[in-house]
Amino acid sequence: MSATIREINNRPMFWTDKTGVTHKCEGADVHKGIRLLWTLCEIDVPANSAFLPAGDDRVTCKVCGEKK
């Protein structure tokens, strides 16, 4: 497995869950063309649902917000 990534183009990766809580993500390229992502509070991120923040996007998960 490759190194853990937390940014793309110097921007963090975020994911908003079904309850509206926004988490900070990290991930790894586990196989050619396959990247798995999870939150810093250890929730698996569904495929194609993470995003790069823009404007007012902020982490609202208390656990993810505390981890650096």
PDB file of C-alpha atoms in Angstrom, residues 11-50:
ATOM      1  CA  ARG A  11      -6.231  21.110  -0.309  1.00  0.00           C
ATOM      2  CA  PRO A  12      -7.696  18.782   2.350  1.00  0.00           C
ATOM      3  CA  MET A  13     -10.308  16.182   1.448  1.00  0.00           C
ATOM      4  CA  PHE A  14     -13.733  16.448   3.108  1.00  0.00           C
ATOM      5  CA  TRP A  15     -16.841  14.274   3.242  1.00  0.00           C
ATOM      6  CA  THR A  16     -20.301  15.143   4.550  1.00  0.00           C
ATOM      7  CA  ASP A  17     -22.263  12.254   6.058  1.00  0.00           C
ATOM      8  CA  LYS A  18     -26.039  11.689   5.863  1.00  0.00           C
ATOM      9  CA  THR A  19     -26.604  13.686   9.050  1.00  0.00           C
ATOM     10  CA  GLY A  20     -24.848  16.761   7.618  1.00  0.00           C
ATOM     11  CA  VAL A  21     -21.612  16.442   9.618  1.00  0.00           C
ATOM     12  CA  THR A  22     -18.518  17.297   7.560  1.00  0.00           C
ATOM     13  CA  HIS A  23     -15.401  15.208   8.194  1.00  0.00           C
ATOM     14  CA  LYS A  24     -11.756  15.490   7.206  1.00  0.00           C
ATOM     15  CA  CYS A  25     -10.485  12.537   5.165  1.00  0.00           C
ATOM     16  CA  GLU A  26      -7.325  10.650   4.447  1.00  0.00           C
ATOM     17  CA  GLY A  27      -6.712   7.730   2.160  1.00  0.00           C
ATOM     18  CA  ALA A  28      -4.357   5.563   0.177  1.00  0.00           C
ATOM     19  CA  ASP A  29      -3.957   4.204  -3.332  1.00  0.00           C
ATOM     20  CA  VAL A  30      -4.267   0.494  -2.583  1.00  0.00           C
ATOM     21  CA  HIS A  31      -4.035  -0.729  -6.173  1.00  0.00           C
ATOM     22  CA  LYS A  32      -3.597   0.896  -9.565  1.00  0.00           C
ATOM     23  CA  GLY A  33      -6.655   3.090 -10.038  1.00  0.00           C
ATOM     24  CA  ILE A  34      -8.129   2.267  -6.617  1.00  0.00           C
ATOM     25  CA  ARG A  35      -8.042   4.858  -3.847  1.00  0.00           C
ATOM     26  CA  LEU A  36      -9.760   4.177  -0.536  1.00  0.00           C
ATOM     27  CA  LEU A  37     -10.736   7.050   1.753  1.00  0.00           C
ATOM     28  CA  TRP A  38     -11.761   7.183   5.396  1.00  0.00           C
ATOM     29  CA  THR A  39     -12.366   9.956   7.881  1.00  0.00           C
ATOM     30  CA  LEU A  40      -9.997  10.886  10.683  1.00  0.00           C
ATOM     31  CA  CYS A  41     -12.695   9.561  13.038  1.00  0.00           C
ATOM     32  CA  GLU A  42     -12.435   6.195  11.218  1.00  0.00           C
ATOM     33  CA  ILE A  43     -15.568   6.044   9.044  1.00  0.00           C
ATOM     34  CA  ASP A  44     -15.246   4.553   5.554  1.00  0.00           C
ATOM     35  CA  VAL A  45     -16.038   7.170   2.904  1.00  0.00           C
ATOM     36  CA  PRO A  46     -18.318   5.936   0.105  1.00  0.00           C
ATOM     37  CA  ALA A  47     -16.861   5.973  -3.401  1.00  0.00           C
ATOM     38  CA  ASN A  48     -16.975   9.302  -5.235  1.00  0.00           C
ATOM     39  CA  SER A  49     -18.424  11.238  -2.311  1.00  0.00           C
ATOM     40  CA  ALA A  50     -15.385  13.086  -0.924  1.00  0.00           C
TER      41      ALA A  50
END
